[in-house]
Coordinates of C-alpha atoms and ligand atoms in Angstrom, one line a residue:
X167 CA -23.8 16.2 5.2
X168 CA -24.1 12.5 5.8
X169 CA -24.0 11.0 9.3
X170 CA -20.3 10.4 10.1
X171 CA -20.2 6.6 9.8
X172 CA -21.8 6.9 6.4
X173 CA -18.8 8.9 5.3
X174 CA -16.6 5.8 5.8
X175 CA -18.6 3.6 3.4
X176 CA -17.3 3.0 -0.1
X177 CA -20.3 1.4 -1.7
X178 CA -20.3 1.6 -5.5
X179 CA -16.5 2.2 -5.6
X180 CA -13.9 -0.1 -7.1
X181 CA -10.6 -0.5 -5.4
X182 CA -7.4 -1.8 -7.0
X183 CA -5.0 -3.2 -4.4
X184 CA -1.5 -4.2 -5.4
X185 CA 0.3 -7.0 -3.5
X186 CA -3.1 -8.3 -2.3
X187 CA -2.1 -12.0 -2.4
X188 CA -1.0 -11.9 1.3
X189 CA 0.1 -9.8 4.2
X190 CA -1.0 -6.2 4.6
X191 CA -2.5 -6.0 1.0
X192 CA -4.9 -8.9 1.6
X193 CA -6.1 -7.4 4.8
X194 CA -6.6 -3.9 3.3
X195 CA -8.5 -5.4 0.3
X196 CA -10.8 -7.2 2.6
X197 CA -11.3 -4.0 4.7
X198 CA -12.3 -2.1 1.6
X199 CA -14.7 -4.9 0.6
X200 CA -16.3 -4.9 4.0
X201 CA -16.7 -1.1 3.7
X202 CA -18.5 -1.7 0.4
X203 CA -16.0 -1.7 -2.5
X204 CA -15.5 -4.2 -5.3
X205 CA -11.9 -5.4 -5.3
X206 CA -9.3 -5.9 -8.0
X207 CA -6.5 -7.8 -6.4
X208 CA -3.1 -7.5 -8.1
X209 CA -0.2 -9.9 -7.5
X210 CA 1.8 -12.6 -9.2
X211 CA 0.0 -15.3 -7.2
X212 CA -3.7 -16.0 -6.4
X213 CA -5.3 -15.8 -3.0
X214 CA -8.4 -18.1 -3.1
X215 CA -9.4 -17.4 0.5
X216 CA -9.4 -13.6 -0.1
X217 CA -11.7 -14.1 -3.0
X218 CA -14.1 -16.1 -0.8
X219 CA -13.9 -13.5 2.0
X220 CA -14.6 -10.6 -0.4
X221 CA -17.5 -12.5 -2.0
X222 CA -18.9 -13.4 1.5
X223 CA -18.9 -9.7 2.2
X224 CA -21.2 -9.3 -0.8
X225 CA -18.7 -7.7 -3.1
X226 CA -17.2 -8.6 -6.4
X227 CA -13.6 -9.9 -6.7
X228 CA -11.3 -9.9 -9.7
X229 CA -7.7 -11.3 -9.4
X230 CA -5.3 -9.8 -11.9
X231 CA -2.0 -11.6 -12.2
X232 CA 0.7 -9.1 -12.9
X233 CA 4.2 -8.2 -12.1
X234 CA 3.9 -4.5 -11.1
X235 CA 7.5 -3.9 -12.1
X236 CA 6.5 -4.5 -15.8
X237 CA 6.0 -1.2 -17.6
X238 CA 2.8 -2.7 -19.3
X239 CA 1.2 -3.6 -16.0
X240 CA -0.8 -0.4 -15.4
X241 CA -2.7 -0.6 -18.7
X242 CA -3.2 -4.4 -18.3
X243 CA -4.5 -4.0 -14.7
X244 CA -6.8 -1.0 -15.4
X245 CA -8.1 -2.5 -18.7
X246 CA -9.0 -5.7 -16.8
X247 CA -10.7 -3.6 -14.1
X248 CA -12.7 -1.6 -16.7
X249 CA -13.8 -4.8 -18.5
X250 CA -15.2 -6.4 -15.4
X251 CA -16.3 -3.5 -13.1
X252 CA -15.9 -0.2 -14.9
X253 CA -13.3 2.3 -13.8
X254 CA -11.4 2.2 -10.5
X255 CA -11.9 4.9 -7.9
X256 CA -9.4 3.8 -5.3
X257 CA -5.8 2.7 -5.8
X258 CA -3.7 1.2 -3.0
X259 CA 0.0 1.0 -4.0
X260 CA 1.0 -1.8 -1.6
X261 CA 3.1 -4.3 -3.5
X262 CA 6.6 -4.2 -2.0
X263 CA 9.8 -6.2 -1.6
X264 CA 12.8 -5.9 0.6
X265 CA 16.4 -7.0 0.2
X266 CA 18.8 -7.1 3.2
X267 CA 22.6 -6.8 2.9
X268 CA 25.4 -4.6 4.3
X269 CA 25.8 -1.4 2.4
X270 CA 29.3 -2.3 1.3
X271 CA 28.0 -5.5 -0.3
X272 CA 24.7 -4.3 -1.6
X273 CA 24.3 -5.3 -5.3
X274 CA 23.0 -3.3 -8.2
X275 CA 20.4 -6.0 -8.7
X276 CA 19.0 -5.7 -5.2
X277 CA 19.0 -1.9 -5.6
X278 CA 17.1 -1.9 -9.0
X279 CA 14.6 -4.6 -8.3
X280 CA 13.4 -3.0 -5.1
X281 CA 13.2 0.5 -6.6
X282 CA 11.2 -0.9 -9.6
X283 CA 8.6 -2.6 -7.4
X284 CA 8.3 -0.2 -4.4
X285 CA 8.7 3.1 -6.2
X286 CA 8.6 2.8 -10.0
X287 CA 5.4 0.7 -10.0
X288 CA 3.6 3.2 -7.7
X289 CA 4.6 6.1 -10.0
X290 CA 3.5 4.3 -13.2
X291 CA 0.2 2.9 -11.8
X292 CA -0.8 6.1 -10.1
X293 CA -0.2 8.1 -13.3
X294 CA -2.3 5.8 -15.4
X295 CA -5.0 5.5 -12.7
X296 CA -5.1 9.4 -12.4
X297 CA -5.2 9.9 -16.2
X298 CA -8.2 7.6 -16.6
X299 CA -10.0 9.3 -13.6
X300 CA -9.5 12.7 -15.1
X301 CA -10.6 11.5 -18.5
X302 CA -13.8 10.2 -16.9
X303 CA -14.3 13.5 -14.9
X304 CA -14.3 11.4 -11.7
X305 CA -12.8 11.9 -8.2
X306 CA -10.6 9.2 -6.6
X307 CA -8.2 8.2 -3.9
X308 CA -4.6 7.0 -4.1
X309 CA -3.1 5.4 -1.0
X310 CA 0.7 4.6 -1.0
X311 CA 2.1 2.2 1.5
X312 CA 5.2 3.8 3.0
X313 CA 7.2 2.6 6.0
X314 CA 9.1 3.6 9.1
X315 CA 12.0 3.9 6.7
X316 CA 10.3 6.8 5.0
X317 CA 11.4 8.6 8.1
X318 CA 14.5 6.7 9.3
X319 CA 17.6 5.2 7.7
X320 CA 17.5 1.6 9.0
X321 CA 20.5 -0.7 8.4
X322 CA 21.2 -3.3 5.6
X323 CA 18.2 -2.2 3.5
X324 CA 19.6 0.5 1.3
X325 CA 17.2 0.2 -1.6
X326 CA 14.2 -0.3 0.6
X327 CA 14.9 2.9 2.6
X328 CA 15.6 4.8 -0.6
X329 CA 12.3 3.6 -2.2
X330 CA 10.2 4.3 0.9
X331 CA 11.7 7.7 1.5
X332 CA 11.1 8.6 -2.1
X333 CA 7.5 7.3 -1.9
X334 CA 6.9 9.7 1.0
X335 CA 8.0 12.6 -1.1
X336 CA 6.2 11.4 -4.2
X337 CA 3.0 11.2 -2.1
X338 CA 3.2 15.0 -1.4
X339 CA 4.2 15.8 -5.0
X340 CA 1.2 13.9 -6.4
X341 CA -1.1 15.4 -3.8
X342 CA 0.0 18.9 -4.9
X343 CA -0.8 18.2 -8.6
X344 CA -3.8 16.0 -8.2
X345 CA -5.8 17.7 -5.4
X346 CA -7.1 20.3 -7.8
X347 CA -8.3 17.5 -10.0
X348 CA -10.3 15.9 -7.3
X349 CA -7.9 13.1 -6.4
X350 CA -6.7 12.6 -2.8
X351 CA -3.2 11.2 -2.5
X352 CA -2.1 10.1 1.0
X353 CA 0.0 7.3 2.4
X354 CA 0.1 4.9 5.3
X355 CA 3.4 4.1 7.1
X356 CA 3.0 0.7 8.8
X357 CA 5.3 0.1 11.7
X358 CA 6.7 -3.4 12.4
X359 CA 4.0 -5.8 11.2
X360 CA 4.1 -9.6 11.4
X361 CA 4.1 -10.6 7.7
X362 CA 6.5 -12.4 5.3
X363 CA 8.3 -9.1 4.9
X364 CA 9.6 -9.1 8.5
X365 CA 10.1 -12.9 8.9
X366 CA 13.9 -12.6 9.1
X367 CA 13.7 -9.9 11.8
X368 CA 11.2 -11.9 13.9
X369 CA 13.3 -15.1 13.5
X370 CA 16.4 -13.3 15.0
X371 CA 15.9 -13.4 18.8
X372 CA 18.1 -10.3 19.4
X373 CA 16.5 -8.2 16.7
X374 CA 13.0 -9.3 17.7
X375 CA 13.6 -8.4 21.3
X376 CA 15.2 -5.0 20.4
X377 CA 12.2 -4.1 18.2
X378 CA 9.6 -5.1 20.7
X379 CA 11.3 -3.1 23.4
X380 CA 11.1 0.0 21.3
X381 CA 7.4 -0.3 20.4
X382 CA 5.2 1.5 23.0
X383 CA 2.3 -0.8 22.2
X384 CA 4.5 -3.8 23.1
X385 CA 3.6 -6.0 20.2
X386 CA 4.2 -6.5 16.5
X387 CA 1.4 -5.1 14.4
X388 CA -1.0 -7.4 12.5
X389 CA -2.4 -7.0 9.0
X390 CA -5.8 -6.3 10.7
X391 CA -4.3 -3.1 12.2
X392 CA -4.2 -1.6 8.7
X393 CA -7.9 -1.9 8.1
X394 CA -9.2 1.3 9.7
X395 CA -6.6 3.6 8.1
X396 CA -7.1 2.3 4.6
X397 CA -10.9 2.6 4.8
X398 CA -10.5 6.1 6.2
X399 CA -8.2 7.2 3.4
X400 CA -10.2 5.4 0.8
X401 CA -13.5 7.0 1.8
X402 CA -15.1 10.4 1.9
X403 CA -14.2 10.7 5.6
X404 CA -10.8 11.9 4.4
X405 CA -11.9 14.2 1.6
X406 CA -9.9 17.2 2.9
X407 CA -6.7 15.2 3.5
X408 CA -4.0 15.6 0.9
X409 CA -0.3 14.5 0.9
X410 CA -0.1 13.2 4.4
X411 CA 1.5 10.0 5.6
X412 CA -0.4 8.4 8.5
X413 CA 1.7 6.1 10.7
X414 CA 0.1 2.9 12.0
X415 CA 3.1 1.9 14.1
X416 CA 2.2 1.1 17.7
X417 CA 3.8 4.3 18.7
X418 CA 7.3 3.6 17.1
X419 CA 7.8 7.1 15.7
X420 CA 6.6 8.7 18.9
X421 CA 9.4 7.0 20.8
Ligands
LIG20 P1 4.5 -9.4 2.0 O1 3.7 -10.2 3.0 O2 5.9 -9.8 1.6 O3 3.6 -9.2 0.7 C1 4.0 -8.5 -0.4 C2 2.9 -8.5 -1.4 O4 3.5 -7.8 -2.6 C3 2.5 -9.8 -1.9 O5 1.1 -9.9 -2.1 C4 3.3 -10.0 -3.2 O6 2.5 -10.8 -4.1 C5 3.3 -8.6 -3.7 N1 4.3 -8.3 -4.7 C6 5.7 -8.3 -4.5 N2 6.3 -8.1 -5.6 C7 5.4 -7.9 -6.6 C8 5.4 -7.7 -8.0 N3 6.6 -7.5 -8.6 N4 4.3 -7.6 -8.7 C9 3.1 -7.7 -8.0 N5 3.0 -8.0 -6.7 C10 4.1 -8.1 -6.0 O7 4.7 -7.9 2.5 P2 3.8 -7.0 3.5 O8 4.5 -7.0 4.8 O9 2.4 -7.3 3.4 O10 4.1 -5.6 2.9 C11 3.1 -4.9 2.1 C12 3.6 -3.5 1.9 O11 3.8 -2.9 3.2 C13 5.0 -3.4 1.2 O12 5.0 -2.2 0.4 C14 5.9 -3.2 2.4 O13 7.1 -2.5 2.1 C15 5.1 -2.4 3.3 N6 5.5 -2.4 4.7 C16 5.5 -3.5 5.4 C17 5.9 -3.5 6.8 C18 5.9 -4.7 7.6 O14 6.4 -4.6 8.8 N7 5.4 -5.9 7.2 C19 6.3 -2.3 7.4 C20 6.3 -1.2 6.6 C21 5.9 -1.2 5.3 P3 3.2 -12.0 -5.0 O15 4.4 -12.5 -4.4 O16 2.1 -13.0 -5.1 O17 3.4 -11.2 -6.3

């Protein structure tokens, strides 16, 4: 058995991170690079500073511009990855969007678009990623990015709650079927993190105050708070973990 800190290293592995152009995805991509992985960053926009940071960490970086809601995205992303680096071993399904409106006014468009990105894309990309790993007789790691709304209802975010609750269940389903094939599937449920996704909440003084009062840690999370959990779940340190959703939430769920 390797010394324990060696188990957290992911040298020689290739990590695909969706939604890596900013926010939590950019931070998790950098964490995996710092732990040794080459990075395939998927989003509709570039992030030049992430490329610089990954390369400064001594790792290779490939940006793949894709809309993960597109049914052809999984093949395009994984083909590009194979052409540059060979097959991927780690997949982080992080790309996500949110739409806010009262339930009585929630539109079909805001329902479908969120479900397609937050849930459908994770299903399709995980399936293609796992099929290719199995064909290569390799092991791998899938990490889904869930939410506090995988556990709770929330308000004004019908499609977001539905997608994240379903992703929590899908994580367990995939773990049950893929563990025997050598693929670990787990999830991280971030709490309230300061990114574009929560800009409206932080800009509303009453909501901001109510949220902060309920977080035992007494602060919003930062993208850097995701780094430890993603490296743990992407590395051999978590080889016997399957189907679990780890909260990184400043204690929100414990309250
Ligand atoms: P963010 O700052 O809004 O970033 C979202 C990322 O997803 C961006 O890189 C965006 O890139 C990408 N993305 C969105 N739609 C896409 C699409 N159709 N195709 C490809 N990429 C797409 O959000 P975040 O806060 O970092 O959230 C990341 C994940 O964590 C999401 O799944 C979110 O639900 C989850 N989460 C966040 C919080 C929080 O408090 N912030 C809490 C719980 C869970 P482009 O716009 O360049 O495509």
